Each structure stands twice: as C-alpha cells, then as structure tokens.
Coordinates of C-alpha atoms and ligand atoms in Angstrom, one line a residue:
Chain A
M15 CA 109.1 262.6 48.4
K16 CA 111.3 260.3 47.4
I17 CA 110.2 256.6 46.3
L18 CA 112.0 253.4 45.0
V19 CA 110.4 251.1 43.0
C20 CA 111.5 247.7 42.8
M21 CA 111.0 246.8 39.4
S22 CA 111.9 242.5 38.6
V23 CA 111.8 241.8 34.5
V24 CA 109.8 238.7 33.5
P25 CA 108.8 236.5 30.4
D26 CA 105.8 238.0 29.3
T27 CA 102.5 237.0 30.3
T28 CA 101.0 234.9 27.3
T29 CA 104.7 232.9 27.1
K30 CA 104.7 229.3 27.1
I31 CA 106.7 228.1 29.5
T32 CA 109.7 225.4 28.7
F33 CA 113.0 224.4 30.6
S34 CA 116.1 223.8 29.1
D35 CA 119.7 222.0 30.3
N36 CA 118.3 219.4 31.5
N37 CA 115.4 221.3 33.5
T38 CA 117.6 222.8 35.7
R39 CA 116.8 226.8 34.0
L40 CA 113.7 229.2 31.6
N41 CA 114.7 228.2 28.1
S42 CA 114.5 231.8 27.5
Q43 CA 114.4 230.8 24.0
G44 CA 112.1 233.7 22.1
V45 CA 110.3 234.9 24.9
Q46 CA 109.9 238.7 25.1
F47 CA 110.8 240.2 28.6
I48 CA 108.7 242.7 30.4
I49 CA 108.1 244.8 33.5
N50 CA 106.7 242.7 35.9
P51 CA 102.8 243.9 35.8
Y52 CA 102.7 244.3 39.6
D53 CA 105.5 246.5 39.2
E54 CA 104.2 248.7 36.2
L55 CA 101.2 249.3 39.0
S56 CA 103.8 250.6 41.1
L57 CA 105.5 252.7 39.0
T58 CA 102.7 254.5 37.9
K59 CA 101.3 254.8 41.3
A60 CA 104.9 256.6 42.3
I61 CA 104.6 259.0 39.1
E62 CA 101.7 259.8 40.4
L63 CA 102.1 260.3 43.6
T64 CA 104.6 263.1 43.0
E65 CA 102.7 264.3 40.1
K66 CA 100.4 265.1 42.7
N67 CA 103.1 265.7 45.8
G68 CA 106.7 267.1 44.7
G69 CA 109.5 264.3 44.8
T70 CA 111.3 261.7 42.3
V71 CA 110.5 258.1 41.4
T72 CA 113.9 255.8 41.2
V73 CA 113.4 252.6 39.7
A74 CA 116.0 249.5 41.4
T75 CA 116.6 246.2 39.1
V76 CA 118.8 243.8 40.7
G77 CA 119.9 241.7 36.7
L78 CA 122.8 241.5 33.9
A79 CA 122.7 243.9 31.6
D80 CA 120.8 242.0 29.2
T81 CA 117.6 244.1 31.4
D82 CA 118.4 247.2 30.5
A83 CA 116.4 247.9 27.8
V84 CA 113.2 247.3 29.9
I85 CA 114.8 249.3 32.4
R86 CA 114.1 251.8 29.4
K87 CA 111.1 251.4 29.4
A88 CA 110.3 252.0 32.8
L89 CA 112.3 255.5 32.4
A90 CA 109.7 256.2 29.2
I91 CA 107.2 255.3 31.1
G92 CA 107.9 258.4 33.7
A93 CA 110.8 256.6 36.2
H94 CA 114.0 260.3 36.8
D95 CA 116.3 257.4 37.4
A96 CA 116.9 253.8 37.6
I97 CA 119.9 251.8 39.2
R98 CA 121.1 248.3 38.1
I99 CA 122.3 246.0 40.5
N100 CA 124.4 243.6 38.4
A101 CA 123.7 239.9 39.7
E102 CA 121.5 237.7 38.8
P103 CA 118.6 237.5 41.1
I104 CA 119.3 234.6 42.7
D105 CA 116.1 234.3 45.1
G106 CA 113.6 236.8 46.8
Q107 CA 116.7 236.8 49.6
F108 CA 118.8 238.0 47.4
V109 CA 117.4 240.2 45.9
A110 CA 116.0 242.0 49.3
E111 CA 119.3 242.2 50.7
Q112 CA 120.8 244.0 47.8
L113 CA 117.7 246.4 47.4
S114 CA 118.4 246.6 51.3
H115 CA 121.8 248.8 50.1
V116 CA 120.7 250.5 48.0
I117 CA 117.8 252.2 50.0
K118 CA 120.1 252.1 52.7
A119 CA 123.1 254.4 50.9
N120 CA 120.6 256.5 48.8
G121 CA 117.2 257.4 51.6
Y122 CA 113.8 256.9 50.0
D123 CA 110.4 258.2 52.0
M124 CA 108.4 254.9 50.4
V125 CA 109.7 251.8 48.5
L126 CA 107.3 249.9 46.6
T127 CA 107.6 246.5 45.5
G128 CA 104.9 244.6 43.6
R129 CA 103.0 241.9 44.9
E130 CA 105.0 239.0 43.3
S131 CA 107.2 238.6 40.8
I132 CA 105.1 236.6 38.0
D133 CA 107.8 234.4 37.4
Y134 CA 109.1 232.9 40.9
N135 CA 105.7 234.0 42.5
G136 CA 107.7 234.5 45.9
G137 CA 105.7 237.4 47.3
Q138 CA 108.7 237.6 49.6
V139 CA 110.6 240.8 49.1
C140 CA 108.0 243.9 50.4
G141 CA 108.3 241.9 53.9
L142 CA 111.5 240.7 53.7
L143 CA 112.5 244.7 52.6
G144 CA 110.6 245.6 55.8
E145 CA 112.1 243.7 58.1
F146 CA 116.0 244.8 56.7
L147 CA 115.0 248.3 57.4
S148 CA 113.8 248.5 60.3
W149 CA 110.2 249.8 58.5
P150 CA 105.9 249.1 58.2
S151 CA 105.4 246.5 54.9
I152 CA 101.9 247.2 53.7
N153 CA 101.1 243.9 51.1
V154 CA 98.2 243.8 48.5
C155 CA 98.2 247.3 48.4
T156 CA 95.0 248.4 46.3
K157 CA 95.0 252.2 47.3
I158 CA 98.3 254.9 48.7
E159 CA 97.6 258.1 49.7
L160 CA 99.6 260.8 51.7
V161 CA 98.1 262.2 54.1
D162 CA 99.8 264.4 57.1
G163 CA 103.6 263.0 56.1
K164 CA 101.9 259.4 56.7
A165 CA 100.5 257.1 54.3
Q166 CA 97.3 255.1 53.7
F167 CA 96.8 252.2 51.9
E168 CA 94.2 249.8 51.4
R169 CA 95.2 246.9 51.5
D170 CA 93.6 243.2 51.0
I171 CA 93.0 240.6 53.7
D172 CA 91.5 237.1 53.3
G173 CA 88.1 237.7 52.6
G174 CA 87.8 241.7 52.8
R175 CA 89.8 244.4 52.0
Q176 CA 91.6 247.1 55.1
T177 CA 91.9 250.1 55.7
V178 CA 96.0 251.2 57.4
L179 CA 97.4 254.3 58.6
S180 CA 101.0 253.5 58.2
S181 CA 104.4 256.2 59.7
L182 CA 106.5 256.8 56.9
P183 CA 108.7 254.9 55.3
A184 CA 107.1 252.5 54.5
V185 CA 108.1 249.9 51.8
A186 CA 104.7 248.2 50.4
S187 CA 103.5 246.3 47.5
A188 CA 100.9 246.5 44.9
Q189 CA 98.0 244.4 44.2
K190 CA 95.9 245.2 41.0
D191 CA 93.5 247.5 41.3
L192 CA 96.3 250.0 42.4
C193 CA 95.4 252.3 39.5
E194 CA 95.9 252.2 35.5
P195 CA 99.4 250.8 34.7
R196 CA 100.3 253.8 32.4
I197 CA 102.2 253.1 29.4
P198 CA 105.5 254.8 27.3
N199 CA 104.3 257.9 24.4
M200 CA 106.7 259.0 22.2
K201 CA 108.2 262.1 24.6
G202 CA 109.0 259.6 27.3
I203 CA 110.5 257.5 25.2
M204 CA 113.2 259.9 24.0
A205 CA 113.2 261.9 27.2
A206 CA 114.1 257.8 28.2
R207 CA 117.2 257.9 26.6
T208 CA 119.0 260.5 28.4
K209 CA 117.7 259.6 31.7
A210 CA 120.1 258.2 34.2
L211 CA 120.7 254.6 34.0
V212 CA 123.6 253.6 37.1
V213 CA 125.0 250.8 37.4
V214 CA 126.1 249.5 41.3
E215 CA 127.4 246.2 41.8
P216 CA 126.1 243.7 44.5
V217 CA 127.2 243.4 48.2
A218 CA 128.8 239.9 49.4
C219 CA 125.9 238.0 51.5
E220 CA 125.1 234.3 52.2
I221 CA 123.0 232.6 50.1
S222 CA 119.5 230.8 51.0
S223 CA 118.8 228.8 48.4
R224 CA 119.9 227.0 45.2
Y225 CA 116.6 226.3 42.4
K226 CA 118.1 222.9 41.6
Q227 CA 115.3 221.5 39.0
F228 CA 112.2 222.6 37.2
E229 CA 109.2 220.4 36.0
S230 CA 106.1 221.2 33.9
P231 CA 102.9 220.2 35.0
A232 CA 101.4 216.9 34.2
P233 CA 100.1 217.3 30.8
K234 CA 96.0 217.0 30.6
Q235 CA 93.9 214.0 30.6
A236 CA 91.7 214.8 27.5
V237 CA 88.3 216.5 28.3
R238 CA 85.4 214.2 28.6
L239 CA 81.8 215.9 27.4
I240 CA 78.7 215.4 29.3
D241 CA 75.8 215.6 26.9
P242 CA 73.8 218.9 27.5
A243 CA 70.6 217.5 27.5
N244 CA 71.6 215.5 30.0
A245 CA 73.6 217.8 32.0
G246 CA 72.4 217.2 35.8
Q247 CA 74.7 214.3 35.1
L248 CA 77.6 215.6 35.9
I249 CA 77.0 216.7 39.8
D250 CA 76.8 213.1 39.9
I251 CA 79.6 212.3 38.3
L252 CA 81.4 215.5 40.7
K253 CA 79.3 213.3 43.6
N254 CA 80.1 209.9 42.8
E255 CA 83.2 209.3 40.6
A256 CA 85.2 212.4 41.2
K257 CA 84.7 212.3 45.0
I258 CA 84.8 216.4 44.8
I259 CA 81.6 217.4 46.8
A260 CA 79.8 216.3 49.0
Chain B
M5 CA 110.5 220.4 67.4
T6 CA 108.5 222.2 63.9
G7 CA 107.1 225.6 64.6
I8 CA 103.6 226.5 62.7
Y9 CA 102.6 230.0 63.1
A10 CA 98.2 229.6 63.6
E11 CA 96.6 232.3 61.8
N12 CA 94.2 233.2 64.1
S13 CA 90.6 234.0 62.3
E14 CA 88.8 235.7 64.8
G15 CA 88.9 232.7 67.4
I16 CA 89.2 230.2 64.4
F17 CA 92.0 227.8 63.3
K18 CA 91.0 227.0 59.6
K19 CA 91.4 224.6 57.2
S20 CA 95.1 226.2 56.1
V21 CA 96.6 226.6 60.0
L22 CA 95.8 222.7 60.3
E23 CA 97.9 222.0 56.8
A24 CA 100.9 223.8 58.1
A25 CA 100.6 221.8 61.5
S26 CA 99.8 218.5 59.6
Y27 CA 103.3 219.1 57.5
A28 CA 104.9 220.6 60.3
S29 CA 104.3 217.5 62.1
Q30 CA 105.0 214.9 59.3
I31 CA 108.9 216.7 58.9
S32 CA 109.6 216.6 62.3
K33 CA 107.6 213.2 63.0
G34 CA 105.5 214.7 66.3
N35 CA 106.7 217.4 68.4
V36 CA 105.3 220.2 67.1
L37 CA 105.2 223.8 68.6
A38 CA 102.1 227.0 67.2
V39 CA 102.2 230.2 68.2
C40 CA 99.2 232.7 67.8
I41 CA 98.3 235.7 68.9
G42 CA 95.3 236.2 70.6
K43 CA 93.0 233.3 71.9
P44 CA 91.2 230.8 70.4
N45 CA 87.9 229.6 70.9
D46 CA 87.0 227.0 73.0
G47 CA 87.8 223.8 71.6
E48 CA 90.2 225.0 69.3
A49 CA 93.5 223.9 70.2
E50 CA 91.9 220.3 70.3
K51 CA 92.1 220.5 66.7
L52 CA 95.5 221.0 66.4
A53 CA 96.2 218.3 68.3
K54 CA 94.7 216.0 65.8
Y55 CA 97.0 217.1 63.3
G56 CA 100.1 216.6 65.6
V57 CA 100.4 220.0 67.6
N58 CA 101.3 219.1 71.0
K59 CA 102.3 223.0 72.2
L60 CA 100.9 225.9 71.7
V61 CA 101.7 229.1 73.7
V62 CA 99.1 231.8 72.8
V63 CA 101.1 235.3 73.2
D64 CA 98.1 238.0 75.3
G65 CA 98.5 241.7 74.5
I66 CA 98.6 242.5 71.0
T67 CA 95.4 243.9 69.7
Q68 CA 96.0 244.8 66.1
F69 CA 97.9 243.5 63.3
D70 CA 101.1 244.8 62.3
A71 CA 103.2 242.1 60.3
H72 CA 106.8 243.3 62.2
T73 CA 104.7 243.2 66.0
Y74 CA 103.4 239.8 64.9
A75 CA 106.6 238.0 63.5
T76 CA 108.4 239.6 65.8
A77 CA 106.8 238.2 69.3
I78 CA 106.7 234.7 67.2
A79 CA 109.8 235.0 65.9
K80 CA 111.2 235.5 69.5
I81 CA 108.8 232.3 70.9
L82 CA 110.1 230.2 68.4
S83 CA 113.9 230.9 69.5
G84 CA 113.8 230.8 72.6
E85 CA 112.9 226.9 72.4
G86 CA 115.8 226.3 69.3
I87 CA 112.8 225.6 66.4
Q88 CA 114.7 225.1 63.3
H89 CA 111.9 225.0 60.8
V90 CA 108.9 227.1 60.5
V91 CA 105.3 225.8 58.6
V92 CA 103.1 228.9 57.9
A93 CA 100.3 228.8 55.6
N94 CA 100.7 231.4 52.6
T95 CA 97.7 233.3 53.5
Y96 CA 97.6 237.2 52.5
E97 CA 98.5 237.3 56.4
G98 CA 100.8 234.4 56.4
K99 CA 102.9 235.8 53.1
S100 CA 103.1 238.9 55.4
I101 CA 104.6 237.5 58.1
A102 CA 107.0 234.8 56.6
P103 CA 109.5 236.4 55.3
R104 CA 110.2 238.8 58.3
L105 CA 109.9 235.6 60.1
A106 CA 113.0 234.1 58.1
V107 CA 115.4 237.6 58.6
F108 CA 114.8 237.1 61.9
M109 CA 116.0 233.6 62.7
N110 CA 118.5 233.7 59.6
A111 CA 116.7 231.3 57.9
S112 CA 115.9 230.8 53.9
L113 CA 112.7 231.0 53.3
S114 CA 110.5 229.1 50.7
T115 CA 106.6 230.4 49.6
N116 CA 103.9 228.8 47.4
V117 CA 105.3 225.2 48.8
V118 CA 103.6 222.5 47.7
D119 CA 104.8 218.9 48.8
L120 CA 106.7 217.7 51.6
P121 CA 111.1 218.3 51.3
D122 CA 113.1 215.9 50.1
T123 CA 116.1 215.3 52.7
S124 CA 117.5 212.3 51.7
N125 CA 120.5 215.1 50.8
G126 CA 120.2 218.4 52.2
F127 CA 116.3 220.1 52.3
T128 CA 114.7 220.4 49.1
V129 CA 110.9 221.7 48.7
K130 CA 108.5 221.7 45.4
R131 CA 107.2 225.1 44.6
S132 CA 104.8 226.5 42.0
V133 CA 106.5 228.9 39.6
F134 CA 105.3 231.0 36.1
S135 CA 101.8 230.8 38.0
G136 CA 100.9 227.6 37.7
K137 CA 103.0 227.2 34.8
G138 CA 105.5 225.2 36.5
F139 CA 107.0 223.6 39.5
A140 CA 110.8 224.8 40.7
F141 CA 112.8 221.8 43.4
V142 CA 114.6 224.0 45.8
E143 CA 117.5 223.6 48.4
M144 CA 116.9 225.9 51.2
L145 CA 120.5 226.3 52.7
K146 CA 120.5 228.1 55.6
N147 CA 120.0 226.0 59.1
T148 CA 116.6 228.0 60.2
K149 CA 114.1 227.3 57.6
V150 CA 110.7 229.3 57.1
I151 CA 108.5 227.7 54.5
A152 CA 104.8 228.7 54.0
I153 CA 102.7 226.2 52.1
T154 CA 99.7 226.6 49.6
P155 CA 96.2 226.0 51.1
N156 CA 94.9 222.6 49.8
S157 CA 97.9 221.5 48.0
T158 CA 99.2 219.4 50.8
E159 CA 97.7 216.0 52.1
L160 CA 96.2 216.2 55.5
K161 CA 97.5 213.8 57.6
E162 CA 95.4 213.0 60.8
N163 CA 98.1 212.1 63.8
P164 CA 95.9 212.5 67.0
V165 CA 98.7 213.8 70.7
S166 CA 97.2 215.9 73.6
I167 CA 98.5 219.6 73.5
S168 CA 99.1 222.1 76.0
V169 CA 97.7 225.6 76.0
E170 CA 100.6 228.3 77.7
Q171 CA 99.9 231.7 77.7
R172 CA 102.8 234.1 77.7
P173 CA 101.7 237.7 77.4
A174 CA 103.5 240.0 74.5
E175 CA 106.3 242.2 75.0
S176 CA 106.0 245.6 75.1
H177 CA 106.0 247.2 71.4
T178 CA 104.9 249.9 69.3
N179 CA 102.8 249.8 65.6
S180 CA 104.4 251.6 63.4
T181 CA 100.9 251.0 61.1
Q182 CA 97.2 251.6 62.3
I183 CA 94.0 249.4 60.9
M184 CA 91.5 252.0 60.5
A185 CA 88.7 250.4 58.8
T186 CA 88.0 246.4 57.9
S187 CA 85.3 245.5 55.9
K188 CA 84.9 242.0 54.8
A189 CA 82.1 240.3 53.2
A190 CA 79.6 238.8 55.9
G191 CA 78.2 235.0 55.6
K192 CA 80.8 234.5 52.1
I193 CA 83.4 231.9 51.8
P194 CA 86.1 234.0 51.2
L195 CA 87.6 233.3 47.9
T196 CA 91.4 232.6 48.4
E197 CA 90.3 229.6 51.3
A198 CA 87.3 227.9 49.0
E199 CA 87.5 223.9 48.0
V200 CA 84.3 224.6 45.0
V201 CA 84.2 227.5 43.2
V202 CA 82.1 228.5 40.5
S203 CA 83.3 231.7 38.1
A204 CA 81.3 232.6 35.7
G205 CA 82.5 235.1 32.3
R206 CA 81.0 237.1 29.6
G207 CA 79.2 234.7 28.2
M208 CA 76.3 235.2 31.3
K209 CA 75.3 238.3 28.8
G210 CA 75.0 240.5 32.3
P211 CA 75.4 240.6 35.8
E212 CA 71.5 240.1 36.4
N213 CA 72.2 236.6 35.2
W214 CA 74.2 235.9 38.1
K215 CA 71.9 234.8 41.0
M216 CA 71.9 231.2 38.3
V217 CA 75.7 231.3 39.0
E218 CA 74.9 232.2 42.6
E219 CA 73.2 229.5 43.6
L220 CA 74.6 227.0 42.0
A221 CA 77.9 228.4 44.1
E222 CA 75.5 228.3 47.5
L223 CA 74.6 224.4 46.7
L224 CA 77.5 223.0 46.4
G225 CA 78.6 225.5 49.6
A226 CA 81.4 227.4 46.9
A227 CA 82.6 231.0 46.4
T228 CA 81.5 232.8 43.6
A229 CA 84.8 234.1 41.4
C230 CA 84.9 236.2 37.5
S231 CA 86.9 236.4 34.8
K232 CA 88.9 240.4 34.0
P233 CA 86.1 242.2 31.4
V234 CA 83.5 240.9 33.8
A235 CA 84.6 242.5 37.0
D236 CA 86.1 246.0 34.8
M237 CA 82.7 246.0 33.5
D238 CA 80.9 245.9 36.7
W239 CA 79.3 243.2 36.9
R240 CA 81.1 241.4 39.6
P241 CA 82.8 242.6 42.7
H242 CA 86.7 243.6 41.5
N243 CA 88.3 241.1 44.6
E244 CA 86.5 238.2 42.5
H245 CA 88.2 238.8 39.2
V246 CA 91.0 235.7 39.1
G247 CA 93.7 235.7 36.9
Q248 CA 97.4 236.3 36.0
T249 CA 96.4 240.2 37.3
G250 CA 93.4 239.2 40.4
I251 CA 93.3 236.2 42.8
T252 CA 95.0 232.8 42.2
I253 CA 93.7 230.2 43.2
K254 CA 93.8 227.1 43.9
P255 CA 90.4 225.1 45.0
N256 CA 89.5 221.2 44.8
L257 CA 86.9 222.2 41.9
Y258 CA 87.2 224.9 39.6
I259 CA 83.7 225.7 37.4
A260 CA 84.0 228.0 34.4
I261 CA 80.6 229.1 32.8
G262 CA 80.9 231.1 29.9
I263 CA 84.7 231.8 30.5
S264 CA 86.4 231.5 27.3
G265 CA 89.9 230.4 28.8
A266 CA 92.5 233.0 27.5
I267 CA 96.1 232.5 29.1
Q268 CA 95.9 235.5 31.9
H269 CA 92.7 233.8 33.6
L270 CA 93.8 230.5 33.2
A271 CA 96.7 231.2 34.9
G272 CA 94.7 232.0 37.9
V273 CA 92.8 229.0 38.1
S274 CA 94.9 226.6 36.2
S275 CA 96.2 224.5 39.7
S276 CA 92.7 223.5 40.6
K277 CA 92.5 219.3 41.2
V278 CA 89.2 219.6 39.0
I279 CA 88.4 221.9 36.6
V280 CA 84.4 221.5 35.2
V281 CA 83.8 224.2 31.4
I282 CA 80.3 224.6 30.7
N283 CA 80.5 226.8 27.0
K284 CA 78.4 227.3 24.1
D285 CA 81.6 226.7 21.8
P286 CA 82.8 223.6 21.4
E287 CA 86.3 225.6 20.2
A288 CA 86.7 227.3 23.9
P289 CA 89.9 227.3 24.2
F290 CA 89.2 226.8 28.3
F291 CA 88.1 223.0 27.3
K292 CA 91.6 222.1 26.6
A293 CA 92.7 222.6 30.6
A294 CA 89.4 220.7 31.4
D295 CA 88.3 217.6 32.9
Y296 CA 85.3 217.6 32.4
G297 CA 83.5 220.2 29.8
I298 CA 79.5 220.6 28.9
V299 CA 79.1 221.8 25.4
G300 CA 75.8 224.3 25.8
D301 CA 74.2 227.4 26.4
A302 CA 74.8 228.3 30.0
F303 CA 71.1 229.7 30.5
E304 CA 70.3 226.0 29.4
V305 CA 72.3 224.4 31.7
L306 CA 72.9 226.1 34.5
P307 CA 68.4 225.4 35.6
K308 CA 69.7 221.6 34.9
L309 CA 72.6 221.7 37.3
I310 CA 71.0 223.2 39.9
E311 CA 68.4 221.3 39.6
A312 CA 70.3 218.4 39.8
A313 CA 72.2 219.8 42.5
K314 CA 69.2 220.4 44.8
A315 CA 68.3 216.8 43.8
S316 CA 71.6 215.4 45.1
K317 CA 71.3 217.3 48.7
N318 CA 68.3 216.0 49.1
Ligands
LIG8 C1 98.1 241.9 30.3 C2 97.0 240.7 30.5 C3 96.3 240.7 31.1 C4 95.0 240.4 31.8 N1 95.3 239.4 33.4 C5 93.5 238.8 33.5 C6 92.7 238.2 34.3 O1 93.5 238.3 35.1 N2 91.9 237.3 34.5 C7 91.2 237.2 33.6 O2 90.2 236.5 33.4 N3 91.5 237.9 32.2 C8 92.1 238.5 31.8 N4 92.7 239.2 31.1 C9 92.0 239.4 29.9 C10 91.6 237.6 29.3 O3 93.0 237.6 27.8 C11 89.9 237.5 28.8 O4 90.4 239.3 27.6 C12 89.4 237.3 29.4 O5 89.7 236.4 30.5 C13 87.9 237.0 28.5 O6 86.5 236.7 29.9 P1 85.7 236.0 29.2 O7 86.2 234.9 28.6 O8 84.9 236.1 29.9 O9 85.4 236.6 27.9 P2 85.1 236.3 26.6 O10 86.5 235.9 25.8 O11 84.1 237.5 25.9 O12 84.5 235.1 26.7 C14 83.3 234.7 26.3 C15 82.8 233.5 26.4 O13 81.9 232.9 26.7 C16 80.9 231.9 25.8 N5 79.7 232.3 26.1 C17 79.0 233.0 25.2 N6 77.8 232.6 25.7 C18 77.4 232.0 26.0 C19 76.7 231.2 26.5 N7 75.0 231.5 26.8 N8 76.6 229.8 27.2 C20 77.7 229.7 27.2 N9 78.5 230.2 26.9 C21 79.1 231.5 26.8 C22 81.9 232.5 24.8 O14 81.8 231.2 23.3 C23 83.6 232.3 25.1 O15 84.2 231.6 25.5 C24 94.2 240.0 30.9 C25 94.2 240.6 29.6 C26 95.9 240.9 29.7 C27 96.3 241.4 28.6
LIG9 N1 115.1 241.2 40.2 C1 114.4 242.1 41.8 N2 114.9 243.6 41.1 C2 114.3 244.0 41.5 N3 113.3 244.2 42.3 C3 112.4 242.6 42.2 C4 113.5 241.6 42.2 N4 112.9 240.6 42.0 C5 111.8 241.2 43.0 N5 111.4 242.5 43.5 C6 110.7 242.9 43.9 O1 110.3 242.4 44.9 C7 109.0 241.9 44.5 C8 108.2 240.9 44.3 O2 108.5 239.8 44.1 P1 108.2 238.6 44.8 O3 108.9 238.4 46.0 O4 109.8 237.5 43.9 O5 107.6 237.8 43.8 C9 108.5 242.3 42.7 O6 107.3 243.1 42.2 C10 109.3 243.9 42.5 O7 109.1 244.9 42.9

C-alpha cells in the first residue's frame, strides 16, 4: 500500500487574519504556520492504514522552502518521506495539477487530501485530482478501511452519512471524525531529521485565477442586550424588527 | 447562456439550487440551462422557471451518485450547448462535482463564492476565505468558468420565464464507486441548509437538558447544532458539531446558548447573518460577535423564549 498525503501549510487556527501590501496578501507577520488540521487527520489515517496493512506514507506539499519546518513535523508524526514541489501554491487548480504530475510519476494506491485547506477554503483539490488522474474521488470521509483490495469509505452527505465502496487507486478527502490526530514524540522528531525530503521543480501549467484583493469582514455593531427577565421580547424583535423569523 | 447543475434531492430542487438559478440568470441576463440527474417531481421545473431557467435537461439512467459519472454527464451536455459559465451550489454534492466539471471543461474554478461577479474588467468573484475571517476578490482567467456559490449568501431574485424540459438518456458508464448504505436523519432539517439554527454548548450541563433546545428549534423551524465538547462527550451526535473542525454554517439566524464563543467555534458560525447569544457570563467572548444578547441563565431564559415563540405562532 503506497499512500500519498497532500498537505497544505496554513496559519494556526487562532490567528487573527489581517492583510498587507494594500490588502493584496495575507499579513504573515507573527503568524505561526501549522499542518492544515484536515491533513493532520489524513496523515494519521494513512499511517494507521500502513501500520495495519503494510506500505509507505509520503507527504507532498506545493510550497516554498519556508514550509520545510512544517513538513518535518509531518515526518515526525510518522510519514516515511516527503516531496516538496517548489512553487507558490497559486490556487487549488495549480496545486492539483502539480500534485497530479508527482502522482503519475510515482504511482500510488491511494491519495488523501483534507476536505479543505483552512486558509483558502477551496475544497477543490480532491475532486480536481480525481478528474486529472481519472480516479474515483470520495469527499469528506469520516472512515476509511481496506476490504479485499478495495477501499470502503464513510462520508458525510447533506443531512446524513453514506458508506461507499471504491476500487483503487482512489483519492479521498478527510473530514473530522476520521481519527484522532497524532502528535509527534521525541523518537519521531529525531527520526524525522534523517528522512528524505525531496524537492522537485513545478511543471509549467496554465494559470486559472488571480487573487487581486482581500477584505476583512465589516466590524460587528455592538451587541444589543435584552433584559433576561423579559427574554421573550427577543422573539418579537427577531420577528418584527430584524424580520429574520416568520 | 449560463448553465447550472440542479442537484436533485429526492425529486426536489432545494433553495440552494434556486439560488444558483437566480445567480446564473443575473449573470446571463436570462437564458439559463439547467441539468439534473434523474427525474424531478411534478412542478419542480416550474420552480426553476421562476428564477430564470428556460431549459431543463433531465439525464435519465444514472441510478447512483458517482462524482465522475455525474460530472461527465453534466459537462457533456453543458459543453454541447456551448456554455461558458456554470453555477453550482456549494453543497457536499456540488463540491464533489464542481472541480471535475472545471477539469472536463478546461475552466477556471471558484468555490465559496458569496456575491455576483464584477465584470467591469475581466471576471472577478468575491469568495469567503480564512474560515470567514476574510474575503478575497479573485479574477477567473480562463474563458470557461465554474462558480460554486455558498448557500444563503446570494440574493434570490425572481425572473419568471417559461421552461422547456427535455429528457436525455445517459451514455453508457461504469461507476468505480458503489454506494453500500445511506443513513439520513429523517424529518430533520439538515444543518447545512437551515436558515435558522439553535445551538447549545457545555452550559446546558447534560444531554437530558436538550429537550428545551429542541423545542425552541422546532418552534422556530430551526436545525439544532452544538459545540465540539458537547459532541465529544456524546451529549449530541457528532454531525451537529459546528466550528473549525466541524461543520461551517451560514444561516440567517444563529442562536447560541451556553457556548463561550471560542475562536474555533466562531470559525464555523461567524458568517451567520444575525447572531443571538445567551450566556450567564457577561464576559463570554461570544457577546463580541453577537447582534443580540441575553446575559442570563439558560434554564430561566429558554422557557421564556419557548413561551414567547408559542405565543407568536398563535
Ligand atoms: C484545534 C481545535 C479545534 C477546535 N474546534 C472546535 C470546533 O470546531 N467547534 C467548537 O465548538 N469548539 C472547537 N474547539 C474547542 C473550543 O476551543 C472550545 O473549547 C469549545 O468551543 C467550548 O465549548 P463550549 O462553549 O460549549 O464550552 P465552554 O467553553 O465550557 O463554555 C460554556 C459556556 O456556557 C456558559 N454557561 C454555563 N452555564 C450556563 C447557564 N446555566 N446558562 C447560560 N450559560 C451558561 C458559560 O458561561 C460558558 O461561557 C476546538 C479547539 C481546538 C484546540
Ligand atoms: N499547497 C498544497 N500542497 C499540497 N496539498 C495541498 C495544498 N493545498 C491544498 N492541498 C490539499 O488539498 C486539500 C484541500 O485544499 P483546498 O482544495 O485548497 O481547500 C488540503 O487539505 C490538502 O490536502
């Protein structure tokens, strides 16, 4: 079982997001970067699958050299090796196209992504890879098991859950509940230093989109407090003033 | 002409599909082609017509959802009609199809789009990024564009037209995925689609106290949600957990009861149009994100709200 885990490197979840250079880019001053939380899940799941069934886990990131420290963390958690595609991740389509070349070149039985990257929230890469590779793609998975040379997934659907059996190779995206993310231990951190982190150059591809400008959400008005003794008044306000309920 | 994928939810076109229709008819100034898989119920095509769809193509003969099979069928019809803009609702199903449509049609793809495009100079969409902590204006550079819009974020604008419905048999296909089982919470409003959400946290003390939460939700036609620790402790099913690691929702009204308002919780709900916070601690961070607040004990406030909601119904 050869598994590739696609990993994006994102601002820590508690980061206060601001923009710089005339609101054309994220202000990364003082921002701590981490493994995208959904990718932490898919990484852990991939390690669990190979522990049970044998095989290797490779982590792949489209990013510049400043992502290396976070990639080392993934190696410390238990990935066997890593590939960094040396490019700024322009958008989901660019990322997926780059990854698809690495996947075709190396051959994998399963590719895992996160359901979305919590920075740009595209939720695109899993489906894009599926179409680029002509593989089945299964989004927002809460369970992954191997059964008789196939993979069985449980995934979220609107209003429920579904069990899906898929041929391999396949690409799937991780949703919360997939597993408990592992954290690196001392042994893992030591081992990570000598694991391979291969840097490859990007292939040329047509650019699909251009981020022109960012905007912060409008600041909230101060909260309007309602007397708890007269709490029922809230319903009237929501109905007749805010006109938000019928 | 603009195309939409009209997700067929057991014969019904939900509000998110009508929003896609309305969005499409606003960018194409009328002239919208919708594609759906499997026959919709009687009267459903007319719902699309009300929002500007003049033609619906129903693909017959695909019995199970498979992202590749669906996307291929949809993309073939849209490409055949020379469609350049495709609008899809950002539901779980829409999200698994939109990327495949984009590759098939060699299109630019934007998901989480929250507003109509600016076409004064190129084609620029506004999308929500950083879990609701920002917006990005993104120029879509390729000729063909696939746009996935966030439910509840764009205006539903009526534009009644007359609609023709055409049935087409699916081309032969083999699915590489097979659905083994589906479980859906029957009769409940799915959280991702709810316009009103009543949510509660650890302040409710225990699962036995959720009766009040559910009663209020039912009176308001709302879905119920919860904070992460509540799901972790199995007080509530995991699929109600909203936030950074749970579901992201964007209802018109979010009522948070006994939830502190940690940043990871806010990440999943802060784009709600109106937020009401009920918490006994006036210093609870959630009040900073709230439009209306009640500083009080949930066990005293909830019965009052239930009573008022009942009274307002009659
Ligand atoms: C990486 C990471 C991801 C996370 N993801 C999520 C996520 O997706 N979603 C999420 O919700 N959390 C998430 N969390 C956890 C989050 O940080 C908070 O711990 C959690 O949201 C707190 O839940 P709570 O508000 O229900 O509980 P508490 O923080 O315990 O707050 C309970 C609140 O209830 C109030 N209260 C108590 N009694 C009453 C009463 N009788 N009447 C009225 N009010 C009362 C208290 O004043 C308090 O404000 C995440 C944390 C981390 C580190
Ligand atoms: N720069 C990147 N490098 C590698 N994988 C990525 C990158 N960006 C996104 N991904 C993968 O795609 C998933 C979904 O990202 P997105 O479609 O951008 O929301 C992430 O959880 C990752 O698994």
